[in-house]
């Protein structure tokens, strides 16, 4: 395939490096691309042989945004990200405009309190959903739990939440509905611990002054992390009586992989 002639090429408009392992970037959005906040697409770059190297990426921007934003890991020897981490404004990237995914409002039954549960780059779909008006119209309370090993890895999410509160439009919709709970597990920070532990021990409820425990009549959840994380969070949610949903059968919680390949 001649990538230079592909109709799927978009142009990089902004790049921000957050740590030596994490960066975000924005690209132009194809006019015809419609997606639901929380979905993912395939993006990539041309390889040495001209064949595209494509990977799944959550769209981190909301459905109403003129551009598309992505939040990415830098895997030193990764076929895509060893190159993608060097992209600059003005350069082309490949984008296959076929959005899919389960982290969408349509896959959940109505509820009062929504939990966004993410580790690492699993924050990306929630960067989209936190900026989605539907999130704030549908729920009375939204809890964003984001856990990383180290403090610096929380920066992208922290900045996004700060900007959200200051945003004229979304800030007003959010009011006092948003509870942000960033934690670390391997470096000291104000709040510590794994999401699974903080949910089962009740620590997150105590720290945020929320009523606990999780209640299937009230609580809905969206989960995005490693396979091991997703499996363990699902077990916690099920232990409180929540049931997994999908686009075709909406229920109490939904799960998406943040990446594949941690040996689980
Ligand atoms: P790969 O060969 O794809 O991966 C090499 C190894 O790096 C993997 O085996 C794994 O151990 C590790 N790894 C890969 N991705 C990650 C990650 N995100 N965090 C921690 N370790 C990782 N990645 C993003 O950075 N942002 C996203 O929004 C994103 N959304 C995804 C959505 C879905 C549904 C899936 C399945 C994956 C998503 N990924 C995302 C992962 C992404 O598809 C690639 O794996 C990643 O960009 C690395 O590509 P690579 O070719 O450099 O290395
Ligand atoms: P921990 O440091 O205790 O392993 P990773 O970089 O390995 O994907 O982990 C990202 C974050 O997710 C870390 O804070 C890690 O905590 C946490 N984590 C990893 N696996 C799980 C799991 N199975 N259940 C809950 N939290 C997890």
XYZ file of C-alpha atoms and ligand atoms in Angstrom:
344
model
C 0.000 0.000 0.000
C 1.257 3.463 -0.800
C 0.755 5.217 2.521
C 1.398 8.660 1.031
C -1.773 8.269 -1.044
C -3.897 6.822 1.793
C -7.147 8.645 2.557
C -6.553 7.714 6.219
C -3.643 10.107 6.802
C -4.058 12.810 9.453
C -1.664 15.560 10.546
C -0.159 15.948 14.013
C -1.112 19.338 15.529
C 0.359 19.085 19.053
C 2.713 16.846 21.058
C 3.272 16.929 24.842
C 5.776 14.733 26.652
C 4.677 14.028 30.226
C 7.421 11.638 31.402
C 10.115 9.619 29.680
C 7.479 6.875 29.220
C 4.311 8.870 28.485
C 3.199 11.462 25.952
C 0.027 12.798 24.403
C -0.639 14.206 20.961
C -3.406 15.716 18.902
C -4.155 15.166 15.226
C -6.595 16.535 12.679
C -9.969 14.777 12.626
C -11.442 13.394 9.418
C -14.689 15.266 8.777
C -16.559 12.000 8.276
C -15.388 10.418 11.565
C -18.209 9.971 14.082
C -17.502 8.181 17.354
C -18.908 7.815 20.848
C -16.785 9.195 23.695
C -14.829 6.249 25.167
C -14.273 4.332 21.902
C -10.950 3.360 20.303
C -9.530 3.335 16.773
C -6.473 1.912 15.016
C -3.666 4.396 14.441
C -0.126 3.995 13.213
C 2.851 4.941 11.108
C 4.396 3.590 7.926
C 7.044 0.950 8.612
C 10.377 0.726 6.793
C 8.824 -1.454 4.081
C 5.951 1.022 3.621
C 3.528 -1.363 5.349
C 1.577 0.390 8.127
C 2.314 -0.494 11.772
C -1.116 -0.133 13.363
C -2.200 -0.378 17.021
C -5.444 0.136 18.944
C -5.688 3.518 20.698
C -8.453 4.978 22.829
C -9.547 8.377 21.589
C -8.784 10.626 24.560
C -10.728 13.598 23.234
C -14.513 13.836 23.488
C -16.867 13.248 20.558
C -17.508 16.990 20.118
C -13.832 17.989 19.733
C -12.647 19.278 16.342
C -9.390 17.332 16.690
C -8.489 13.883 18.035
C -6.278 13.437 21.085
C -4.322 10.334 22.092
C -2.402 9.475 25.268
C 0.442 7.059 24.722
C 3.033 4.858 26.336
C 6.584 4.799 24.937
C 7.723 1.175 24.739
C 11.490 1.370 24.021
C 11.505 -1.552 21.562
C 7.825 -1.358 20.634
C 7.268 -1.626 16.870
C 4.971 1.416 16.870
C 5.804 3.530 19.910
C 9.596 3.398 19.462
C 8.808 5.566 16.391
C 5.596 7.272 17.469
C 7.319 8.871 20.468
C 9.389 10.972 18.033
C 6.469 12.423 16.041
C 6.394 16.167 15.586
C 3.780 18.757 14.665
C 3.063 18.700 10.927
C 3.905 15.014 10.436
C 1.342 12.504 9.120
C -0.091 9.566 11.064
C -2.370 6.818 9.804
C -5.854 6.633 11.297
C -8.389 3.970 10.412
C -11.753 5.686 10.946
C -13.624 2.703 12.406
C -14.281 3.476 16.083
C -15.380 0.620 18.378
C -15.422 -0.228 22.081
C -17.440 -1.017 25.188
C -16.562 1.979 27.394
C -19.623 3.869 26.222
C -22.660 5.187 28.053
C -24.949 3.038 25.888
C -23.495 -0.131 27.449
C -24.562 0.814 31.000
C -28.004 0.778 32.575
C -29.069 4.078 34.137
C -27.488 4.731 37.544
C -26.701 7.487 40.025
C -22.962 7.138 40.625
C -20.400 6.351 37.920
C -16.923 4.965 38.665
C -14.081 5.395 36.167
C -11.363 2.892 37.193
C -8.024 3.155 35.376
C -4.367 2.265 35.673
C -1.612 3.809 33.547
C -2.663 4.759 30.005
C -6.049 3.222 30.805
C -6.886 6.812 31.723
C -7.239 7.649 27.997
C -10.912 6.680 27.414
C -11.840 8.572 30.569
C -10.044 11.665 29.294
C -12.711 11.495 26.607
C -15.649 10.606 28.869
C -14.751 13.224 31.512
C -15.104 15.882 28.781
C -18.363 14.386 27.490
C -21.473 16.354 28.580
C -23.561 13.143 28.619
C -21.453 11.902 31.572
C -22.524 14.878 33.681
C -26.105 14.886 32.479
C -26.629 11.182 33.299
C -24.987 10.902 36.725
C -25.204 12.676 40.084
C -21.687 11.648 41.087
C -18.633 10.582 39.070
C -15.554 9.117 40.756
C -12.327 9.055 38.733
C -9.868 6.584 40.294
C -6.505 6.542 38.513
C -3.596 4.513 39.847
C 0.014 4.445 38.692
C 3.257 3.274 40.157
C 4.765 6.776 40.395
C 3.523 10.329 40.915
C 4.738 11.688 37.546
C 2.586 9.172 35.689
C -0.527 10.872 37.085
C 0.333 14.279 35.552
C -1.661 14.025 32.305
C -4.818 13.059 34.202
C -4.275 15.598 36.966
C -3.837 18.438 34.483
C -6.888 17.325 32.517
C -9.065 17.288 35.647
C -7.795 20.741 36.687
C -8.533 22.158 33.225
C -11.957 20.530 33.275
C -12.983 22.273 36.468
C -11.876 25.616 34.949
C -13.616 24.960 31.618
C -16.487 27.405 31.159
C -18.905 24.907 29.644
C -18.002 21.539 31.159
C -16.968 23.095 34.505
C -20.501 24.335 35.023
C -22.020 20.941 34.145
C -19.657 19.203 36.561
C -20.423 21.419 39.547
C -19.519 19.349 42.605
C -20.236 15.986 40.924
C -16.603 15.001 40.255
C -14.487 13.178 42.820
C -10.930 12.672 41.577
C -8.912 9.995 43.406
C -5.376 9.589 42.028
C -3.216 7.052 43.865
C 0.298 5.676 43.581
C 1.615 2.289 44.626
C 5.403 2.624 44.489
C 6.057 6.264 45.359
C 4.760 8.310 48.290
C 1.777 10.556 47.476
C -1.265 11.909 49.376
C -3.364 8.855 48.461
C -1.812 5.436 48.072
C -2.826 1.929 47.096
C -4.324 -0.242 44.408
C -7.861 0.485 43.187
C -8.979 -3.038 44.102
C -7.750 -2.640 47.702
C -9.180 0.868 48.107
C -12.593 -0.320 46.933
C -12.735 -3.446 49.097
C -11.326 -1.828 52.242
C -13.700 1.124 51.892
C -10.757 3.580 52.003
C -11.861 5.462 48.893
C -15.337 6.015 50.366
C -13.888 7.253 53.660
C -11.330 9.531 51.968
C -13.918 11.096 49.634
C -16.783 11.192 52.134
C -18.959 8.994 49.916
C -21.495 6.427 50.997
C -20.278 2.853 50.616
C -19.972 0.107 49.693
C -20.751 -0.290 45.975
C -24.432 -0.935 45.344
C -25.752 -2.441 42.077
C -28.944 -0.396 42.413
C -26.934 2.829 42.342
C -23.393 2.304 41.071
C -22.094 1.869 37.516
C -18.439 1.379 36.539
C -16.125 1.533 33.545
C -12.762 -0.215 33.828
C -9.566 0.152 31.757
C -6.173 -1.280 32.667
C -3.920 -4.280 32.197
C -5.506 -7.705 31.818
C -4.592 -8.589 35.417
C -6.076 -5.349 36.717
C -9.264 -5.756 34.693
C -9.728 -9.314 35.938
C -9.211 -8.366 39.587
C -11.458 -5.283 39.412
C -14.191 -7.338 37.739
C -14.038 -9.795 40.649
C -14.365 -6.921 43.136
C -17.308 -5.396 41.269
C -19.018 -8.797 40.993
C -18.508 -9.372 44.730
C -20.678 -6.296 45.324
C -23.333 -7.652 42.911
C -22.537 -5.616 39.778
C -22.894 -7.416 36.446
C -20.877 -6.940 33.264
C -22.601 -5.205 30.346
C -21.955 -4.705 26.650
C -23.260 -2.672 23.743
C -25.875 -5.325 23.018
C -26.762 -6.051 26.664
C -26.301 -2.993 28.903
C -25.675 -3.757 32.590
C -23.731 -2.364 35.583
C -20.091 -2.273 34.470
C -17.979 -2.491 31.317
C -14.329 -3.336 30.689
C -11.728 -2.547 28.032
C -8.098 -3.563 27.811
C -5.602 -0.679 28.091
C -3.101 -2.897 26.279
C -2.411 -6.553 25.554
C 0.576 -8.607 26.589
C 1.451 -8.560 30.268
C 1.728 -12.306 30.350
C -1.705 -12.912 31.844
P 3.539 -3.547 21.346
O 4.270 -4.635 20.639
O 2.128 -3.306 20.955
O 3.618 -3.774 22.902
C 4.810 -4.249 23.504
C 4.566 -4.472 24.982
O 4.493 -3.204 25.646
C 3.230 -5.166 25.308
O 3.354 -6.537 25.262
C 2.957 -4.657 26.712
O 3.624 -5.444 27.652
C 3.566 -3.256 26.712
N 2.542 -2.199 26.488
C 1.907 -1.922 25.310
N 1.058 -0.900 25.475
C 1.148 -0.518 26.757
C 0.504 0.487 27.524
N -0.404 1.327 26.977
N 0.821 0.616 28.835
C 1.744 -0.228 29.382
N 2.381 -1.190 28.711
C 2.107 -1.342 27.411
N -1.784 2.253 24.349
C -1.634 3.537 24.682
O -0.508 3.967 24.954
N -2.702 4.389 24.734
C -3.971 3.979 24.459
O -4.918 4.781 24.493
C -4.163 2.607 24.106
N -5.408 2.123 23.862
C -5.566 0.794 23.599
C -6.864 0.274 23.426
C -7.058 -1.094 23.200
C -8.458 -1.621 23.020
C -5.925 -1.967 23.121
C -6.106 -3.436 22.875
C -4.652 -1.446 23.257
C -4.451 -0.082 23.509
N -3.163 0.453 23.677
C -3.011 1.771 24.040
C -1.947 -0.355 23.466
C -1.456 -0.121 22.034
O -2.332 -0.774 21.133
C 0.003 -0.617 21.785
O 0.209 -1.857 22.377
C 1.024 0.369 22.298
O 0.914 1.579 21.570
C 2.466 -0.132 22.117
O 2.683 -0.417 20.759
P 4.088 -0.960 20.270
O 3.941 -1.434 18.869
O 5.141 0.076 20.537
O 4.389 -2.197 21.221
P 1.440 -2.266 41.944
O 2.549 -1.267 41.908
O 1.031 -2.645 43.341
O 1.712 -3.467 41.073
P 1.570 -1.701 35.790
O 2.529 -0.582 35.499
O 2.210 -2.948 36.293
O 0.554 -1.935 34.690
O 0.706 -1.160 37.016
C 0.027 0.082 36.985
C -0.671 0.274 38.310
O -1.696 -0.714 38.433
C 0.267 0.077 39.499
O -0.038 1.058 40.457
C -0.054 -1.324 39.970
O 0.113 -1.518 41.361
C -1.534 -1.441 39.648
N -1.913 -2.825 39.392
C -1.248 -3.715 38.608
N -1.869 -4.907 38.594
C -2.965 -4.756 39.375
C -4.013 -5.642 39.766
N -4.047 -6.907 39.327
N -4.965 -5.167 40.592
C -4.931 -3.890 41.033
N -3.978 -3.025 40.705
C -2.994 -3.441 39.888
